[in-house]
Amino acid sequence: MLRLADLGKTYPNGVEALAHVSLDIPQGEIVAFVGGSGCGKTTMLRLIAGLESPTSGRIELDGETLAGPHPSVGVVFQEPRLLPWLTVAQNIGFGLGGLAKAEREQRVEEALLRVGLAGYGDRWPRELSGGQAQRVAIVRALVARPKVLLLDEPFSALDAFTRASLHEHLLGLWEANKPTLLIVTHDVDEAATLADRVIVLQPKPGRIFAEPALGLTRPRDKVGHEFADAKRRILAALDGSLQATPAAGKTPEIAGAWW
Amino acid sequence: MASDVTIASPPDAARNPRGVGARRVPSPRALIGFIIPLTFAVAYEAAFRAGLVEARLLPPPSRVLKTLADLAASGELFAHARATLLRVAAGFALGGAAAILVGAATGSSAFARRLLDPTLQALRAVPSLAWVPLFIMWFGIFEESKVALIAVGVFFPVYLGVMGAIASVDRKIVEVGRVFRLSRVAMARRILLPAITPDVVIALRSGLGLGFMFVVAAELMGASEGLGYLLLDGQQLGKADQIVAALIAFAVLGKICDGLFAAAARPLLRWQDSFARVSAEGEG
C-alpha cells in the first residue's frame, strides 16, 4: 500500500505546486494522473521518487515513511535518460550492483527478452530508436523489482504506433511482478488504456479534483463503446477541473484539446 | 498482455547530433588536402632548378630533405627531438595533473569555485610568456624554468575545460544516479567521470598543443639542445634549411603526439558517435 498523507509542496519562490493530496493506492494498482499544466503531476512523482522533499505531509510505503530515493521505488522519466557510455545491458544492470554477476546477467537477459530486445545487450544507447530506448529505460527501472514504478509522461515523445506498442510492453512487464504503477500523462487515451484508476488533478495549487469511474476490464477493448465512454468521463472531469480554475480561462470545447 | 510484436520506430536522429559526418576510414577525398602543398613544393623545386629563385631565404624541398636526412643520420635530430619531447612531457604532466585536480575542485564545489576561480582567472590574464623573467630568477636558466613555463601554458586551457565539463554535466543524468541511490563516491565514479571524459580529452589535447607552443618559446630563450635550439642555431648561422627542417620536425612530432594521445583516449570514448569531430582540435 502506497499512502500519500496530506502531501504538499511549496517551492522557495512561493509557488504552491501541490496541496493537501491524500491518496491510498493498494499494491499492484495502475493509477494514471491527468491534468492541465501546472497541476503538480510531475511534482507529485518527484516527491514520491524522493528527488524532492515535501513541505508538508508524508509518503508511506507499506507503513514505512519514504525520505529520499528508496530501493522499492523505480522511476521512468519522460526521456529514456540512458547512460550513453554504458551498453544497453550495462544500463539495465545499472541498479543491480548488489547482486552476484551471474544473477545480474540473468536478470538483464530476461529483461531484454521480455521487451523484444534480445541480442541488443551489446549495443550503445545511441544505436536505439526512441521507442527501444524507452523500453530499456522501463526495464532498467523494473529489473530491481521495485514495489512502485513511477512513470512521468514516459511515452509523450513517441509517435502513436510506438506508444501503443509500449503500452503493451508495459502491461506485459506489469503482469510479471504486479508492481504499483503511477503514470503521469497528458493523454486521455493512454490513461484509459493502462489505468485501473484515473485521478484528475486541478492546478493552482495542484490538488485532486476527481476520480472518474472507468468501468473497464482487462484486456481493454479499445474499439468498444465502454472504452469510449470511459474516455468521455475522463475528458468531462478534465474540463471540470479547468473550469473550476478561473485563471485557466478556457472554454470547455477548447479545453479538451490543449493539454 | 505482453506482445511479441515490435513496431519499428523511426531512428531518433535528434539524440545524436554528433553522429553527423562520423567517418573512420579516410576516403580518397581526404587526399585533396595534399594538392596545394605538393604543388607548391614541386613548383618551387622546379623554379630553383631553373635558377629563377634564390635559395638563401627559402631553401628548395630537396635541400631541406637532405638536411633532415643528415641530421637524422648523425643522431642530432633524435637527440634534439628527445630533449624537446621530455620537456613537453614533464610540463604537460605537471600542468595537466594540477589543472585536473583544481578544475575538479572548482567544478564540483561552489565554495572552491568562489575561493579559487577569481585568483586563477586573474593569473590567466597574465600572458604566459610574461612569467619567463620570474621563472628564470626562481628556477635558473636550465630545465626547471622551461618545464614551469610549459606547465603554466598547459594548465589554463585544461583547467577551464575540466571545470566547464563538470559544471555542465546533465542534471537529468545525475538524477538517474540519485534514483539508484549512488553514494557520493559512486556518483563521481559512475556518472560524473564518464560524463566529463570527452570534454577532458579535448581539453588535454588542446593543452598538449599549447605545450608544444611554449616549448619553442622556452627553447628560443636559451637552450643547448632541443628543436627550438635547432631553430635558433639555424637563424644565427643563416641556415634556412635547418630552420625549415626543425619546423617540419615540430609539425611531425606534434601531430604524432596528438595522434597517440587521441588513440590512447579512444577506448574511453568508444560510446561516442564520432571521434573525427574532435580531431581537428589540437595545436592551439
Coordinates of C-alpha atoms in Angstrom, one line a residue:
Chain A
M1 CA 0.0 0.0 0.0
L2 CA 1.3 3.4 -1.0
R3 CA -0.1 6.2 1.1
L4 CA 0.1 9.9 0.3
A5 CA -1.0 11.7 3.5
D6 CA -1.9 15.4 3.1
L7 CA 1.0 15.8 0.8
G8 CA 2.1 19.4 -0.1
K9 CA 4.9 21.1 -1.8
T10 CA 5.6 24.8 -1.8
Y11 CA 8.7 25.9 -3.6
P12 CA 11.1 28.5 -2.1
N13 CA 9.8 31.1 -4.6
G14 CA 6.3 30.8 -3.1
V15 CA 4.7 28.7 -5.8
E16 CA 2.4 26.1 -4.3
A17 CA 2.8 23.2 -6.6
L18 CA 0.9 20.7 -4.6
A19 CA -1.5 21.0 -1.7
H20 CA -3.4 18.5 0.6
V21 CA -3.1 15.5 -1.6
S22 CA -4.2 12.3 0.2
L23 CA -4.5 9.0 -1.6
D24 CA -4.3 5.3 -0.7
I25 CA -3.0 3.1 -3.5
P26 CA -3.2 -0.7 -3.0
Q27 CA -0.2 -2.7 -4.1
G28 CA -0.3 -3.7 -7.8
E29 CA -2.8 -1.0 -8.9
I30 CA -2.2 1.1 -12.0
V31 CA -3.0 4.7 -11.4
A32 CA -2.9 7.4 -14.1
F33 CA -2.7 11.1 -13.1
V34 CA -4.0 13.5 -15.7
G35 CA -4.5 17.2 -15.5
G36 CA -3.7 20.5 -17.2
S37 CA -0.3 22.1 -17.0
G38 CA 0.8 23.3 -13.6
C39 CA -1.4 20.8 -11.7
G40 CA 1.5 19.3 -9.8
K41 CA 1.6 15.9 -11.5
T42 CA 5.3 15.9 -12.1
T43 CA 6.0 17.4 -8.6
M44 CA 4.0 14.6 -7.0
L45 CA 6.1 11.9 -8.8
R46 CA 9.3 13.7 -7.9
L47 CA 8.2 13.7 -4.2
I48 CA 7.4 10.0 -4.2
A49 CA 10.7 9.3 -6.0
G50 CA 12.5 11.2 -3.3
L51 CA 14.1 13.6 -5.7
E52 CA 12.4 16.4 -3.8
S53 CA 11.1 16.5 -0.3
P54 CA 7.6 17.6 0.6
T55 CA 7.0 20.7 2.6
S56 CA 4.1 19.1 4.3
G57 CA 2.5 15.7 4.7
R58 CA 4.1 12.2 4.3
I59 CA 4.6 9.4 1.9
E60 CA 4.4 5.9 3.3
L61 CA 5.1 2.6 1.5
D62 CA 3.8 -0.4 3.5
G63 CA 3.9 1.7 6.7
E64 CA 7.5 2.9 6.1
T65 CA 7.9 6.7 5.6
L66 CA 9.8 7.5 2.5
A67 CA 12.5 10.1 2.8
G68 CA 14.7 10.2 -0.3
P69 CA 15.1 7.7 -3.1
H70 CA 14.1 4.2 -2.0
P71 CA 15.1 0.8 -3.4
S72 CA 11.4 -0.2 -3.7
V73 CA 10.6 2.8 -5.9
G74 CA 11.7 2.9 -9.5
V75 CA 11.4 5.8 -11.9
V76 CA 11.0 6.2 -15.6
F77 CA 11.5 9.7 -16.9
Q78 CA 10.0 11.4 -19.9
E79 CA 13.3 10.9 -21.7
P80 CA 15.0 7.5 -21.5
R81 CA 18.0 9.0 -19.7
L82 CA 20.2 6.0 -20.5
L83 CA 23.8 6.5 -19.7
P84 CA 25.4 6.8 -23.1
W85 CA 28.8 5.3 -22.1
L86 CA 27.2 2.1 -21.0
T87 CA 25.9 -0.6 -23.3
V88 CA 22.2 -1.5 -23.2
A89 CA 22.9 -4.5 -20.9
Q90 CA 25.1 -2.4 -18.6
N91 CA 22.4 0.3 -18.5
I92 CA 19.8 -2.3 -17.5
G93 CA 22.0 -3.7 -14.8
F94 CA 23.0 -0.3 -13.5
G95 CA 21.0 -0.6 -10.3
L96 CA 21.8 -4.2 -9.7
G97 CA 25.3 -3.6 -8.3
G98 CA 24.4 -5.5 -5.1
L99 CA 23.7 -8.8 -6.9
A100 CA 26.1 -11.5 -7.9
K101 CA 27.3 -11.3 -11.5
A102 CA 25.5 -14.4 -12.7
E103 CA 22.2 -13.4 -11.2
R104 CA 22.6 -9.9 -12.6
E105 CA 23.3 -11.1 -16.1
Q106 CA 20.4 -13.5 -16.0
R107 CA 18.0 -10.8 -15.0
V108 CA 19.3 -8.5 -17.7
E109 CA 18.9 -11.2 -20.3
E110 CA 15.4 -11.9 -19.1
A111 CA 14.5 -8.3 -19.2
L112 CA 15.8 -7.8 -22.8
L113 CA 13.9 -10.8 -23.9
R114 CA 10.7 -9.6 -22.4
V115 CA 10.8 -6.2 -24.2
G116 CA 11.7 -7.8 -27.5
L117 CA 15.3 -6.5 -27.4
A118 CA 17.1 -9.9 -27.1
G119 CA 20.5 -9.5 -28.8
Y120 CA 20.6 -5.8 -28.2
G121 CA 22.6 -6.1 -25.0
D122 CA 25.9 -5.1 -26.6
R123 CA 24.6 -2.1 -28.4
W124 CA 25.2 1.5 -27.4
P125 CA 22.1 3.6 -26.4
R126 CA 22.7 5.9 -29.4
E127 CA 22.0 3.0 -31.7
L128 CA 18.5 2.6 -30.4
S129 CA 15.3 4.2 -31.7
G130 CA 13.3 6.4 -29.3
G131 CA 10.9 3.6 -28.5
Q132 CA 13.6 1.0 -28.0
A133 CA 15.5 3.4 -25.7
Q134 CA 12.4 4.0 -23.6
R135 CA 11.8 0.2 -23.3
V136 CA 15.3 -0.1 -22.0
A137 CA 14.6 2.7 -19.5
I138 CA 11.5 0.9 -18.3
V139 CA 13.2 -2.4 -17.7
R140 CA 16.2 -0.7 -16.1
A141 CA 13.7 0.6 -13.5
L142 CA 12.0 -2.8 -13.3
V143 CA 14.9 -5.3 -13.0
A144 CA 15.5 -4.2 -9.4
R145 CA 11.9 -5.4 -8.8
P146 CA 10.5 -2.3 -7.2
K147 CA 7.1 -2.3 -5.5
V148 CA 6.3 1.0 -7.0
L149 CA 7.2 2.3 -10.5
L150 CA 6.7 5.9 -11.3
L151 CA 6.4 7.0 -14.9
D152 CA 6.5 10.7 -15.8
E153 CA 4.9 11.1 -19.2
P154 CA 7.0 8.2 -20.4
F155 CA 5.6 8.0 -23.9
S156 CA 4.8 11.6 -24.7
A157 CA 7.8 12.0 -27.1
L158 CA 6.9 8.9 -29.2
D159 CA 4.7 8.5 -32.2
A160 CA 1.3 6.9 -31.8
F161 CA 2.3 3.4 -33.1
T162 CA 5.4 3.2 -30.9
R163 CA 3.3 4.4 -28.0
A164 CA 0.7 1.7 -28.5
S165 CA 3.4 -1.0 -28.7
L166 CA 5.0 0.4 -25.5
H167 CA 1.6 0.2 -23.7
E168 CA 1.6 -3.5 -24.5
H169 CA 5.1 -3.9 -23.3
L170 CA 4.4 -2.1 -20.1
L171 CA 1.4 -4.1 -19.3
G172 CA 3.2 -7.3 -20.1
L173 CA 6.0 -6.3 -17.7
W174 CA 3.5 -5.3 -15.0
E175 CA 1.8 -8.7 -15.2
A176 CA 5.1 -10.4 -14.2
N177 CA 5.5 -8.9 -10.8
K178 CA 2.5 -6.6 -10.4
P179 CA 4.2 -3.5 -9.1
T180 CA 2.1 -0.5 -8.4
L181 CA 2.4 1.8 -11.4
L182 CA 1.8 5.6 -11.1
I183 CA 1.7 7.2 -14.6
V184 CA 1.6 10.9 -15.3
T185 CA 0.1 11.5 -18.7
H186 CA -1.4 14.2 -20.9
D187 CA -3.1 11.6 -23.0
V188 CA -6.7 10.5 -22.1
D189 CA -6.4 7.5 -24.4
E190 CA -3.3 6.4 -22.6
A191 CA -4.9 6.8 -19.2
A192 CA -7.9 4.7 -20.3
T193 CA -5.7 2.1 -21.9
L194 CA -3.5 1.5 -18.9
A195 CA -5.1 2.5 -15.7
D196 CA -7.2 0.9 -13.1
R197 CA -7.9 4.3 -11.6
V198 CA -7.6 7.7 -13.2
I199 CA -7.1 10.7 -10.9
V200 CA -7.8 14.1 -12.4
L201 CA -5.8 16.9 -10.8
Q202 CA -6.5 20.6 -10.7
P203 CA -4.0 23.3 -11.0
K204 CA -3.0 26.3 -8.7
P205 CA -2.3 24.7 -6.3
G206 CA -2.1 21.2 -7.6
R207 CA -4.7 19.0 -5.9
I208 CA -7.0 16.1 -6.6
F209 CA -10.2 17.2 -8.5
A210 CA -12.0 14.0 -9.3
E211 CA -11.7 10.3 -9.9
P212 CA -13.9 9.4 -12.8
A213 CA -15.1 5.7 -12.7
L214 CA -13.7 3.7 -15.7
G215 CA -15.9 0.6 -15.6
L216 CA -13.4 -1.3 -17.8
T217 CA -12.0 -4.8 -17.7
R218 CA -8.6 -6.2 -18.9
P219 CA -7.6 -6.8 -21.6
R220 CA -9.0 -3.5 -22.8
D221 CA -11.2 -3.5 -25.9
K222 CA -10.1 -0.2 -27.4
V223 CA -12.8 -0.1 -30.0
G224 CA -15.8 -0.9 -27.8
H225 CA -18.2 1.7 -26.5
E226 CA -17.2 1.1 -22.9
F227 CA -13.8 2.4 -23.7
A228 CA -15.2 5.4 -25.5
D229 CA -17.5 6.1 -22.5
A230 CA -14.6 5.9 -20.1
K231 CA -12.6 8.3 -22.1
R232 CA -15.5 10.7 -22.3
R233 CA -15.9 10.6 -18.5
I234 CA -12.2 11.4 -18.1
L235 CA -12.5 14.3 -20.5
A236 CA -15.5 15.6 -18.8
A237 CA -13.7 15.5 -15.4
L238 CA -10.7 17.3 -17.1
D239 CA -13.0 20.0 -18.4
G240 CA -14.5 20.4 -15.0
S241 CA -11.0 20.7 -13.4
L242 CA -10.1 23.5 -15.8
Q243 CA -13.5 25.4 -15.4
A244 CA -13.1 25.3 -11.7
T245 CA -9.9 27.3 -12.2
P246 CA -10.8 30.8 -13.2
A247 CA -7.1 31.5 -14.1
A248 CA -7.2 28.9 -16.9
G249 CA -10.0 30.8 -18.7
K250 CA -10.6 28.3 -21.3
T251 CA -14.0 27.3 -22.8
P252 CA -14.9 23.7 -22.4
E253 CA -14.7 22.9 -26.1
I254 CA -11.1 24.1 -26.4
A255 CA -10.1 22.8 -23.1
G256 CA -10.4 19.2 -24.2
A257 CA -7.7 19.8 -26.8
W258 CA -5.0 21.8 -25.3
W259 CA -3.0 19.7 -22.8
Chain B
M1 CA -0.7 -8.9 -22.2
A2 CA 2.8 -9.0 -23.5
S3 CA 3.0 -8.6 -27.2
D4 CA 5.8 -10.0 -29.2
V5 CA 5.1 -7.7 -32.0
T6 CA 7.6 -4.9 -32.1
I7 CA 6.6 -1.9 -34.1
A8 CA 9.7 -0.4 -35.6
S9 CA 10.0 3.2 -34.7
P10 CA 11.9 5.8 -36.7
P11 CA 15.5 6.3 -35.5
D12 CA 15.7 9.2 -33.2
A13 CA 18.2 11.4 -35.0
A14 CA 17.9 14.3 -32.7
R15 CA 19.5 12.4 -29.8
N16 CA 22.7 12.0 -31.8
P17 CA 23.8 15.4 -33.0
R18 CA 27.4 14.2 -33.1
G19 CA 26.6 11.3 -35.4
V20 CA 26.6 13.6 -38.4
G21 CA 29.7 13.0 -40.5
A22 CA 31.1 10.2 -38.4
R23 CA 33.6 8.6 -40.7
R24 CA 36.5 6.5 -39.6
V25 CA 38.0 5.4 -42.9
P26 CA 39.7 8.2 -44.8
S27 CA 38.3 8.5 -48.2
P28 CA 40.3 9.5 -51.3
R29 CA 38.7 12.9 -50.9
A30 CA 41.0 13.4 -47.9
L31 CA 43.9 13.4 -50.3
I32 CA 42.6 16.7 -51.8
G33 CA 44.4 18.4 -48.9
F34 CA 47.8 17.4 -50.3
I35 CA 47.3 19.1 -53.6
I36 CA 48.3 22.6 -52.6
P37 CA 51.5 21.8 -50.5
L38 CA 52.7 19.2 -53.0
T39 CA 52.1 21.5 -56.0
F40 CA 53.9 24.3 -54.2
A41 CA 56.9 22.0 -53.4
V42 CA 57.2 20.7 -56.9
A43 CA 56.8 24.2 -58.4
Y44 CA 59.4 25.7 -56.0
E45 CA 61.8 22.9 -56.7
A46 CA 61.5 23.4 -60.4
A47 CA 61.9 27.2 -60.1
F48 CA 65.0 26.7 -58.0
R49 CA 66.5 24.2 -60.6
A50 CA 65.7 26.7 -63.3
G51 CA 67.6 29.4 -61.4
L52 CA 64.5 31.5 -61.0
V53 CA 64.7 31.9 -57.2
E54 CA 67.4 32.3 -54.7
A55 CA 67.7 29.6 -52.2
R56 CA 69.2 31.6 -49.3
L57 CA 65.9 32.6 -47.7
L58 CA 63.7 29.7 -48.6
P59 CA 65.6 26.5 -49.5
P60 CA 64.1 24.1 -52.0
P61 CA 62.5 20.9 -50.7
S62 CA 65.3 18.8 -51.9
R63 CA 67.8 20.6 -49.7
V64 CA 65.5 20.6 -46.7
L65 CA 65.1 16.9 -47.0
K66 CA 68.8 16.4 -47.3
T67 CA 69.4 18.5 -44.2
L68 CA 66.8 16.5 -42.4
A69 CA 68.4 13.2 -43.5
D70 CA 71.8 14.4 -42.4
L71 CA 70.6 15.5 -39.0
A72 CA 68.8 12.2 -38.6
A73 CA 71.9 10.2 -39.7
S74 CA 74.2 12.0 -37.3
G75 CA 71.7 11.3 -34.4
E76 CA 71.4 15.0 -33.8
L77 CA 67.7 15.1 -34.9
F78 CA 66.8 12.4 -32.5
A79 CA 68.7 14.0 -29.6
H80 CA 67.0 17.4 -30.1
A81 CA 63.6 15.8 -30.6
R82 CA 64.1 13.8 -27.4
A83 CA 65.1 16.9 -25.4
T84 CA 62.0 18.8 -26.6
L85 CA 59.7 15.8 -26.0
L86 CA 60.9 15.3 -22.5
R87 CA 60.3 19.0 -21.7
V88 CA 56.8 18.9 -23.2
A89 CA 56.1 15.6 -21.3
A90 CA 57.2 17.0 -18.0
G91 CA 55.4 20.3 -18.4
F92 CA 52.2 18.6 -19.7
A93 CA 52.2 16.1 -16.9
L94 CA 52.6 18.7 -14.2
G95 CA 50.3 21.3 -15.7
G96 CA 47.7 18.8 -16.8
A97 CA 47.6 17.0 -13.4
A98 CA 47.3 20.2 -11.5
A99 CA 44.6 21.5 -13.8
I100 CA 42.6 18.3 -13.5
L101 CA 42.8 18.4 -9.7
V102 CA 42.0 22.1 -9.3
G103 CA 39.4 22.0 -12.1
A104 CA 37.7 19.1 -10.4
A105 CA 37.5 21.0 -7.2
T106 CA 36.2 24.2 -8.6
G107 CA 33.8 22.3 -11.0
S108 CA 32.2 20.3 -8.2
S109 CA 32.2 22.6 -5.2
A110 CA 30.7 26.1 -5.3
F111 CA 32.8 27.1 -2.3
A112 CA 36.1 26.0 -4.1
R113 CA 35.0 27.9 -7.2
R114 CA 34.3 31.1 -5.2
L115 CA 37.6 30.7 -3.4
L116 CA 39.9 29.8 -6.2
D117 CA 38.5 30.8 -9.6
P118 CA 38.8 34.6 -9.3
T119 CA 42.5 34.2 -8.5
L120 CA 43.1 31.7 -11.3
Q121 CA 41.2 33.9 -13.8
A122 CA 43.4 36.8 -12.8
L123 CA 46.5 34.8 -13.3
R124 CA 45.2 33.5 -16.6
A125 CA 45.0 37.1 -17.8
V126 CA 48.8 37.3 -17.5
P127 CA 50.3 36.2 -20.8
S128 CA 52.2 33.0 -20.0
L129 CA 55.4 34.3 -21.6
A130 CA 55.4 37.1 -19.1
W131 CA 56.3 34.7 -16.4
V132 CA 59.7 33.9 -18.0
P133 CA 61.8 36.5 -16.2
L134 CA 60.4 35.4 -12.8
F135 CA 60.8 31.7 -13.6
I136 CA 64.4 32.2 -14.7
M137 CA 65.1 34.1 -11.4
W138 CA 63.4 31.3 -9.4
F139 CA 64.4 28.2 -11.2
G140 CA 67.5 29.2 -13.1
I141 CA 68.1 29.0 -16.9
F142 CA 68.1 25.2 -17.2
E143 CA 65.3 22.7 -17.4
E144 CA 63.2 23.8 -14.4
S145 CA 62.2 27.2 -15.7
K146 CA 61.4 25.7 -19.1
V147 CA 59.2 23.0 -17.6
A148 CA 57.5 25.6 -15.4
L149 CA 56.6 27.7 -18.4
I150 CA 55.2 24.8 -20.3
A151 CA 53.2 23.7 -17.3
V152 CA 51.7 27.1 -16.9
G153 CA 50.8 27.2 -20.6
V154 CA 49.1 23.8 -20.3
F155 CA 47.4 24.5 -17.0
F156 CA 44.8 27.1 -18.1
P157 CA 43.1 25.5 -21.0
V158 CA 42.9 22.2 -19.2
Y159 CA 41.6 23.9 -16.0
L160 CA 38.9 25.7 -17.9
G161 CA 37.9 22.5 -19.8
V162 CA 37.7 20.3 -16.7
M163 CA 35.8 22.9 -14.7
G164 CA 33.4 23.6 -17.5
A165 CA 32.9 19.9 -18.2
I166 CA 31.9 19.1 -14.5
A167 CA 29.7 22.2 -14.2
S168 CA 27.8 21.2 -17.4
V169 CA 27.1 17.6 -16.6
D170 CA 23.4 17.0 -17.4
R171 CA 21.3 17.3 -14.2
K172 CA 19.0 14.7 -15.7
I173 CA 21.7 12.1 -15.8
V174 CA 22.7 12.9 -12.2
E175 CA 19.1 12.3 -11.2
V176 CA 19.4 8.8 -12.6
G177 CA 22.2 8.3 -10.2
R178 CA 20.2 9.7 -7.3
V179 CA 17.2 7.4 -8.1
F180 CA 19.6 4.5 -7.9
R181 CA 20.9 5.9 -4.5
L182 CA 24.5 6.2 -5.5
S183 CA 26.9 7.4 -2.8
R184 CA 28.9 10.5 -3.5
V185 CA 31.9 8.4 -4.5
A186 CA 29.8 6.1 -6.7
M187 CA 28.2 9.2 -8.3
A188 CA 31.6 10.6 -9.1
R189 CA 32.9 7.3 -10.5
R190 CA 29.9 6.0 -12.3
I191 CA 28.2 9.2 -13.5
L192 CA 30.4 12.3 -13.4
L193 CA 33.7 10.8 -14.5
P194 CA 32.4 9.1 -17.7
A195 CA 30.3 12.1 -18.5
I196 CA 33.2 14.5 -18.4
T197 CA 35.7 12.3 -20.1
P198 CA 35.1 13.5 -23.7
D199 CA 35.5 17.2 -22.7
V200 CA 38.6 16.4 -20.6
V201 CA 40.2 14.6 -23.5
I202 CA 39.6 17.6 -25.7
A203 CA 40.9 20.0 -23.1
L204 CA 44.1 17.8 -22.6
R205 CA 44.6 17.7 -26.4
S206 CA 44.5 21.5 -26.7
G207 CA 46.7 21.7 -23.6
L208 CA 49.2 19.4 -25.4
G209 CA 49.2 21.7 -28.4
L210 CA 49.9 24.6 -26.1
G211 CA 52.7 22.6 -24.5
F212 CA 54.4 22.5 -27.9
M213 CA 53.9 26.2 -28.4
F214 CA 55.6 27.0 -25.1
V215 CA 58.4 24.6 -25.5
V216 CA 59.5 26.6 -28.6
A217 CA 59.3 29.8 -26.6
A218 CA 61.3 28.2 -23.8
E219 CA 64.0 26.8 -26.1
L220 CA 64.3 30.0 -28.1
M221 CA 65.2 31.8 -24.9
G222 CA 68.3 29.8 -24.4
A223 CA 68.9 26.1 -24.6
S224 CA 71.8 23.9 -25.7
E225 CA 69.6 21.2 -27.2
G226 CA 66.0 20.8 -28.4
L227 CA 64.3 21.5 -31.7
G228 CA 63.9 25.1 -30.6
Y229 CA 67.7 25.3 -30.3
L230 CA 67.9 24.0 -33.8
L231 CA 65.8 26.9 -34.9
L232 CA 67.8 29.4 -33.1
D233 CA 71.1 27.9 -34.3
G234 CA 69.8 28.0 -37.9
Q235 CA 68.9 31.6 -37.6
Q236 CA 72.3 32.6 -36.1
L237 CA 74.2 30.7 -38.8
G238 CA 71.9 31.8 -41.6
K239 CA 70.9 28.2 -42.4
A240 CA 67.4 28.5 -43.6
D241 CA 67.3 24.8 -44.5
Q242 CA 68.0 23.8 -40.9
I243 CA 65.1 26.2 -39.7
V244 CA 62.7 24.6 -42.1
A245 CA 63.9 21.1 -41.1
A246 CA 63.2 22.0 -37.5
L247 CA 59.8 23.3 -38.4
I248 CA 58.9 20.1 -40.1
A249 CA 60.2 18.1 -37.2
F250 CA 57.9 20.1 -34.9
A251 CA 54.9 19.6 -37.1
V252 CA 55.6 15.8 -37.3
L253 CA 56.2 15.5 -33.6
G254 CA 53.2 17.5 -32.6
K255 CA 51.0 15.5 -35.0
I256 CA 52.3 12.2 -33.7
C257 CA 51.9 13.1 -30.1
D258 CA 48.3 14.3 -30.7
G259 CA 47.6 11.2 -32.6
L260 CA 49.0 8.9 -29.9
F261 CA 47.0 10.8 -27.3
A262 CA 43.8 10.5 -29.3
A263 CA 44.4 6.8 -29.9
A264 CA 45.1 6.2 -26.2
A265 CA 41.8 8.0 -25.3
R266 CA 39.8 6.3 -28.0
P267 CA 38.8 3.2 -25.9
L268 CA 37.4 5.6 -23.3
L269 CA 35.2 7.3 -25.9
R270 CA 34.1 4.2 -27.9
W271 CA 30.5 5.1 -26.9
Q272 CA 30.6 8.4 -28.7
D273 CA 29.3 8.8 -32.2
S274 CA 32.3 10.4 -33.7
F275 CA 35.9 10.9 -32.9
A276 CA 36.6 12.7 -36.1
R277 CA 34.7 15.6 -34.8
V278 CA 37.3 16.5 -32.2
S279 CA 40.4 15.5 -34.2
A280 CA 40.6 19.0 -35.7
E281 CA 41.3 20.4 -32.2
G282 CA 44.8 20.4 -31.0
E283 CA 47.7 22.8 -31.7
G284 CA 46.2 25.9 -30.2

